[in-house]
Amino acid sequence: MNLCRGIAVLVLAALGHAFVAAAATYLPMSDNDLVSGAPIVARATVIGSSVELEAVGGEDRPFTVVTLSLIEAIKGTPGETFAVRLPGGVVGNTAWRLGGTPVLSAGEEVIVMLAPHPAHPGQFRLTELGLSHFAIVTDDAGHRFAVRPVFSDAEDLLVSKRAAAPGTAPAGSRDADSFLAFLRSTVRGETAGDVAYAFPVRAAAKWANIGGREPGDCDGTPCLFRWFWDTGNSPNAVLTVNGTQSNLVGTDEPKCGTDSICDVQNVAPAWHGIAATDIRISGPSPSGNVTVNLDATTSQDNGTTWNTPLGCQGGIIGLGGPGSGLGPRAYRGDTDYFYPSTGSANLRKVTCALGYSAATFRTAVLHEVGHVLGLAHPDQHESIHSTSGSSDWDSAVMHSVVPLSAPDTPQPDDIQAMQYYYGTAAVGVVPTANFNISNPPPVVGVPVNFADASTGGPTGWNWDFGDTSSGASNTATTQNASHIFSAAQTYTVTLTAGNLNGSSSSITKQVTVQPAAGGGGCTTTDTTLCLNGNRFKTSITWQKTDGSSGSGHAVGLTSDSGYFWFFDNSNIETVVKVLNGCSLGGNYWVFVAGLTNVEATLTVVDTNNGTQKQYVNPLNTPFAPIQDTSAFSTCP
């Protein structure tokens, strides 16, 4: 059994105020089980949010109440406008963020699995936190995907039970339209079609701090975290255990068997024993300051994340991270670190009759205490000081999916992280960040290569291309990077370089991207939509019961999509998009949604070869959705 976790957590605050961090842990859960366990499945647009304080463990902590406008009630009825309560947020000088909690931004389209909030009537909670939130994003080619922001593609492959290991099932992100079709069919009890998967450009990452990328930014993003026991600001970390973990099974844990206390005892020497570090963690002890709660039936955020034991279907299994702290402080040239004095890890009670893998539990406890010490997930965040490679990320204790080896000691990527945050080596020379564009001028839709031109010998690299229109494809973490820009405009491109032992530097340049040369043979008119690089000419005609007829008026939305209106420019009748699905079966796809019952004939022409397809909606018939994934077979 593999174990997955959500993104690392953080609670950020202003100078001299408290800071809290934690992280969510998951057992794999199929999409079918996720839908089955959710009373409500909704597609919606985020309108906005507000933040309010709620008492948690004797302290007032912020919770964010997100307001959404319903697009489609796939299962249940949340209401035309509804509110979802999430742990974390900022109120004045108090801030808190719980790892694995999605950030829902105003204007974005989402799919959410919800249940009524147990303590706040009229509000909802995500049934399985990060598992239950999908953001609809568009990549550089205009393709729409339903992605879980707190999971990488590789870990989502495992956490959704699609494969025992990467490469044995469809990889990548869910195509948004086929995923929505799957959800609708599943809720209706019908046989659902396959969900299409593909790879939008996603940022790779290395070991990282639980608070994000160095050097930290307390004004706009979560800050960094580190125990400062070497200065006396933080006390030494001492583990203490409450309870035992029941229902552990299997002989796959040779060191401790099914003895959960033994697993906790393994944690301190495993982290403390890393060479060339000063990691002051010990225990377990009856009076420690890092509490490990076993068989926990409620999460430490007043039950917002979970408030019942976990069955066999999978879902959230634990939360862990540092407790209250103060700051910010500087460390090794990075600023805005907070230093705690406590920490906690809650491991959820599992009642599944099949039991809970002892080896998975062992790695989970080691992982959660790694969060307490300030580490995030190497596949979800990035450090400008890391030099590890992808093979190291996959085997790391801190990887979001527990490796098949279920390690009980830190692995190379974990070790390198600790040797930076708690290392005894001297601070290195500040690197020089500089870069060149290898093939100017950049053109829309054409890969642009960026190469480092530094002479300062930096060992870590982070590129920010300033291109937010394609969702998660904004950054890369390699010495030489390639990026496809989505629009003809000027972007701000930044390279940040850092060395393993110390500081960092960055440089920013303005890059002007030119329109695509040539293009397809379609010319946009009042009645013609030109889609997919002007290759596909799209038009529609209509006829009413009185015999009157005409052509639809075209309005473009993106390079791949647009809509038609018939009688009033404020009344949309048909939405259409043409996608390049050549990498998923060798075809261009045509998707159409109709909002009319008049006779309508949609014509799509491939101007490269003259091939055309027609789609007819009969008179007095509601326009049925069209999802033609074999429309045009001439690729590219």
mmCIF file with all atom_site columns, C-alpha atoms in Angstrom, residues 349-434:
data_model
loop_
_atom_site.group_PDB
_atom_site.id
_atom_site.type_symbol
_atom_site.label_atom_id
_atom_site.label_alt_id
_atom_site.label_comp_id
_atom_site.label_asym_id
_atom_site.label_entity_id
_atom_site.label_seq_id
_atom_site.pdbx_PDB_ins_code
_atom_site.Cartn_x
_atom_site.Cartn_y
_atom_site.Cartn_z
_atom_site.occupancy
_atom_site.B_iso_or_equiv
_atom_site.pdbx_formal_charge
_atom_site.auth_seq_id
_atom_site.auth_comp_id
_atom_site.auth_asym_id
_atom_site.auth_atom_id
_atom_site.pdbx_PDB_model_num
ATOM 1  C CA . LYS A 1 349 ? -7.070  6.038  13.090  1.00 0.00 ? 349 LYS A CA 1
ATOM 2  C CA . VAL A 1 350 ? -7.686  3.427  10.345  1.00 0.00 ? 350 VAL A CA 1
ATOM 3  C CA . THR A 1 351 ? -10.541 0.952  10.769  1.00 0.00 ? 351 THR A CA 1
ATOM 4  C CA . CYS A 1 352 ? -10.265 -0.878 7.432   1.00 0.00 ? 352 CYS A CA 1
ATOM 5  C CA . ALA A 1 353 ? -10.706 -4.628 7.923   1.00 0.00 ? 353 ALA A CA 1
ATOM 6  C CA . LEU A 1 354 ? -7.689  -5.209 5.671   1.00 0.00 ? 354 LEU A CA 1
ATOM 7  C CA . GLY A 1 355 ? -5.488  -3.310 8.097   1.00 0.00 ? 355 GLY A CA 1
ATOM 8  C CA . TYR A 1 356 ? -2.898  -0.594 7.596   1.00 0.00 ? 356 TYR A CA 1
ATOM 9  C CA . SER A 1 357 ? 0.571   -1.396 6.230   1.00 0.00 ? 357 SER A CA 1
ATOM 10 C CA . ALA A 1 358 ? 3.148   -1.222 9.029   1.00 0.00 ? 358 ALA A CA 1
ATOM 11 C CA . ALA A 1 359 ? 5.899   -0.257 6.577   1.00 0.00 ? 359 ALA A CA 1
ATOM 12 C CA . THR A 1 360 ? 3.810   2.590  5.200   1.00 0.00 ? 360 THR A CA 1
ATOM 13 C CA . PHE A 1 361 ? 3.086   3.807  8.715   1.00 0.00 ? 361 PHE A CA 1
ATOM 14 C CA . ARG A 1 362 ? 6.781   3.715  9.618   1.00 0.00 ? 362 ARG A CA 1
ATOM 15 C CA . THR A 1 363 ? 7.729   5.930  6.671   1.00 0.00 ? 363 THR A CA 1
ATOM 16 C CA . ALA A 1 364 ? 4.743   8.188  7.336   1.00 0.00 ? 364 ALA A CA 1
ATOM 17 C CA . VAL A 1 365 ? 5.879   8.959  10.888  1.00 0.00 ? 365 VAL A CA 1
ATOM 18 C CA . LEU A 1 366 ? 9.424   9.708  9.687   1.00 0.00 ? 366 LEU A CA 1
ATOM 19 C CA . HIS A 1 367 ? 7.992   11.901 6.918   1.00 0.00 ? 367 HIS A CA 1
ATOM 20 C CA . GLU A 1 368 ? 5.686   13.887 9.225   1.00 0.00 ? 368 GLU A CA 1
ATOM 21 C CA . VAL A 1 369 ? 8.487   14.684 11.656  1.00 0.00 ? 369 VAL A CA 1
ATOM 22 C CA . GLY A 1 370 ? 10.522  15.793 8.627   1.00 0.00 ? 370 GLY A CA 1
ATOM 23 C CA . HIS A 1 371 ? 7.810   18.419 8.132   1.00 0.00 ? 371 HIS A CA 1
ATOM 24 C CA . VAL A 1 372 ? 8.164   19.410 11.789  1.00 0.00 ? 372 VAL A CA 1
ATOM 25 C CA . LEU A 1 373 ? 11.871  20.024 11.094  1.00 0.00 ? 373 LEU A CA 1
ATOM 26 C CA . GLY A 1 374 ? 11.006  22.282 8.157   1.00 0.00 ? 374 GLY A CA 1
ATOM 27 C CA . LEU A 1 375 ? 11.055  20.135 5.016   1.00 0.00 ? 375 LEU A CA 1
ATOM 28 C CA . ALA A 1 376 ? 8.444   20.237 2.262   1.00 0.00 ? 376 ALA A CA 1
ATOM 29 C CA . HIS A 1 377 ? 7.949   17.785 -0.625  1.00 0.00 ? 377 HIS A CA 1
ATOM 30 C CA . PRO A 1 378 ? 10.648  17.612 -3.328  1.00 0.00 ? 378 PRO A CA 1
ATOM 31 C CA . ASP A 1 379 ? 8.050   17.040 -6.052  1.00 0.00 ? 379 ASP A CA 1
ATOM 32 C CA . GLN A 1 380 ? 5.855   19.982 -5.109  1.00 0.00 ? 380 GLN A CA 1
ATOM 33 C CA . HIS A 1 381 ? 8.147   22.836 -4.098  1.00 0.00 ? 381 HIS A CA 1
ATOM 34 C CA . GLU A 1 382 ? 11.635  23.887 -5.093  1.00 0.00 ? 382 GLU A CA 1
ATOM 35 C CA . SER A 1 383 ? 14.778  25.152 -3.390  1.00 0.00 ? 383 SER A CA 1
ATOM 36 C CA . ILE A 1 384 ? 17.267  27.371 -5.153  1.00 0.00 ? 384 ILE A CA 1
ATOM 37 C CA . HIS A 1 385 ? 20.012  25.563 -3.205  1.00 0.00 ? 385 HIS A CA 1
ATOM 38 C CA . SER A 1 386 ? 19.285  22.003 -4.312  1.00 0.00 ? 386 SER A CA 1
ATOM 39 C CA . THR A 1 387 ? 21.535  20.035 -6.663  1.00 0.00 ? 387 THR A CA 1
ATOM 40 C CA . SER A 1 388 ? 19.731  16.693 -6.416  1.00 0.00 ? 388 SER A CA 1
ATOM 41 C CA . GLY A 1 389 ? 18.240  14.905 -9.424  1.00 0.00 ? 389 GLY A CA 1
ATOM 42 C CA . SER A 1 390 ? 14.875  13.363 -10.269 1.00 0.00 ? 390 SER A CA 1
ATOM 43 C CA . SER A 1 391 ? 15.939  9.876  -9.179  1.00 0.00 ? 391 SER A CA 1
ATOM 44 C CA . ASP A 1 392 ? 16.728  11.301 -5.753  1.00 0.00 ? 392 ASP A CA 1
ATOM 45 C CA . TRP A 1 393 ? 13.311  12.980 -5.537  1.00 0.00 ? 393 TRP A CA 1
ATOM 46 C CA . ASP A 1 394 ? 11.462  9.736  -6.248  1.00 0.00 ? 394 ASP A CA 1
ATOM 47 C CA . SER A 1 395 ? 13.226  7.829  -3.462  1.00 0.00 ? 395 SER A CA 1
ATOM 48 C CA . ALA A 1 396 ? 13.073  10.582 -0.834  1.00 0.00 ? 396 ALA A CA 1
ATOM 49 C CA . VAL A 1 397 ? 11.346  10.082 2.503   1.00 0.00 ? 397 VAL A CA 1
ATOM 50 C CA . MET A 1 398 ? 9.792   13.516 1.935   1.00 0.00 ? 398 MET A CA 1
ATOM 51 C CA . HIS A 1 399 ? 8.374   12.611 -1.482  1.00 0.00 ? 399 HIS A CA 1
ATOM 52 C CA . SER A 1 400 ? 4.596   13.031 -1.583  1.00 0.00 ? 400 SER A CA 1
ATOM 53 C CA . VAL A 1 401 ? 4.149   9.360  -2.437  1.00 0.00 ? 401 VAL A CA 1
ATOM 54 C CA . VAL A 1 402 ? 5.917   6.942  -0.122  1.00 0.00 ? 402 VAL A CA 1
ATOM 55 C CA . PRO A 1 403 ? 8.534   5.086  -2.212  1.00 0.00 ? 403 PRO A CA 1
ATOM 56 C CA . LEU A 1 404 ? 7.944   1.388  -2.794  1.00 0.00 ? 404 LEU A CA 1
ATOM 57 C CA . SER A 1 405 ? 11.004  0.740  -0.614  1.00 0.00 ? 405 SER A CA 1
ATOM 58 C CA . ALA A 1 406 ? 9.261   2.469  2.342   1.00 0.00 ? 406 ALA A CA 1
ATOM 59 C CA . PRO A 1 407 ? 12.551  3.826  3.744   1.00 0.00 ? 407 PRO A CA 1
ATOM 60 C CA . ASP A 1 408 ? 13.071  4.134  7.498   1.00 0.00 ? 408 ASP A CA 1
ATOM 61 C CA . THR A 1 409 ? 16.077  6.476  7.148   1.00 0.00 ? 409 THR A CA 1
ATOM 62 C CA . PRO A 1 410 ? 16.574  9.736  5.207   1.00 0.00 ? 410 PRO A CA 1
ATOM 63 C CA . GLN A 1 411 ? 17.578  9.310  1.563   1.00 0.00 ? 411 GLN A CA 1
ATOM 64 C CA . PRO A 1 412 ? 20.057  11.431 -0.522  1.00 0.00 ? 412 PRO A CA 1
ATOM 65 C CA . ASP A 1 413 ? 17.579  14.214 -1.319  1.00 0.00 ? 413 ASP A CA 1
ATOM 66 C CA . ASP A 1 414 ? 16.440  14.408 2.330   1.00 0.00 ? 414 ASP A CA 1
ATOM 67 C CA . ILE A 1 415 ? 20.065  14.423 3.496   1.00 0.00 ? 415 ILE A CA 1
ATOM 68 C CA . GLN A 1 416 ? 21.030  17.268 1.191   1.00 0.00 ? 416 GLN A CA 1
ATOM 69 C CA . ALA A 1 417 ? 18.107  19.331 2.472   1.00 0.00 ? 417 ALA A CA 1
ATOM 70 C CA . MET A 1 418 ? 19.089  18.806 6.090   1.00 0.00 ? 418 MET A CA 1
ATOM 71 C CA . GLN A 1 419 ? 22.725  19.569 5.314   1.00 0.00 ? 419 GLN A CA 1
ATOM 72 C CA . TYR A 1 420 ? 21.609  22.955 4.081   1.00 0.00 ? 420 TYR A CA 1
ATOM 73 C CA . TYR A 1 421 ? 19.128  23.870 6.836   1.00 0.00 ? 421 TYR A CA 1
ATOM 74 C CA . TYR A 1 422 ? 21.130  22.352 9.708   1.00 0.00 ? 422 TYR A CA 1
ATOM 75 C CA . GLY A 1 423 ? 24.548  21.850 8.112   1.00 0.00 ? 423 GLY A CA 1
ATOM 76 C CA . THR A 1 424 ? 27.842  22.697 9.760   1.00 0.00 ? 424 THR A CA 1
ATOM 77 C CA . ALA A 1 425 ? 29.638  23.664 6.524   1.00 0.00 ? 425 ALA A CA 1
ATOM 78 C CA . ALA A 1 426 ? 30.685  27.272 5.954   1.00 0.00 ? 426 ALA A CA 1
ATOM 79 C CA . VAL A 1 427 ? 28.521  29.619 3.907   1.00 0.00 ? 427 VAL A CA 1
ATOM 80 C CA . GLY A 1 428 ? 29.559  29.564 0.257   1.00 0.00 ? 428 GLY A CA 1
ATOM 81 C CA . VAL A 1 429 ? 30.359  32.366 -2.180  1.00 0.00 ? 429 VAL A CA 1
ATOM 82 C CA . VAL A 1 430 ? 27.346  34.256 -3.523  1.00 0.00 ? 430 VAL A CA 1
ATOM 83 C CA . PRO A 1 431 ? 26.647  32.942 -7.044  1.00 0.00 ? 431 PRO A CA 1
ATOM 84 C CA . THR A 1 432 ? 26.119  35.164 -10.078 1.00 0.00 ? 432 THR A CA 1
ATOM 85 C CA . ALA A 1 433 ? 22.854  34.848 -11.941 1.00 0.00 ? 433 ALA A CA 1
ATOM 86 C CA . ASN A 1 434 ? 22.785  35.753 -15.617 1.00 0.00 ? 434 ASN A CA 1
#
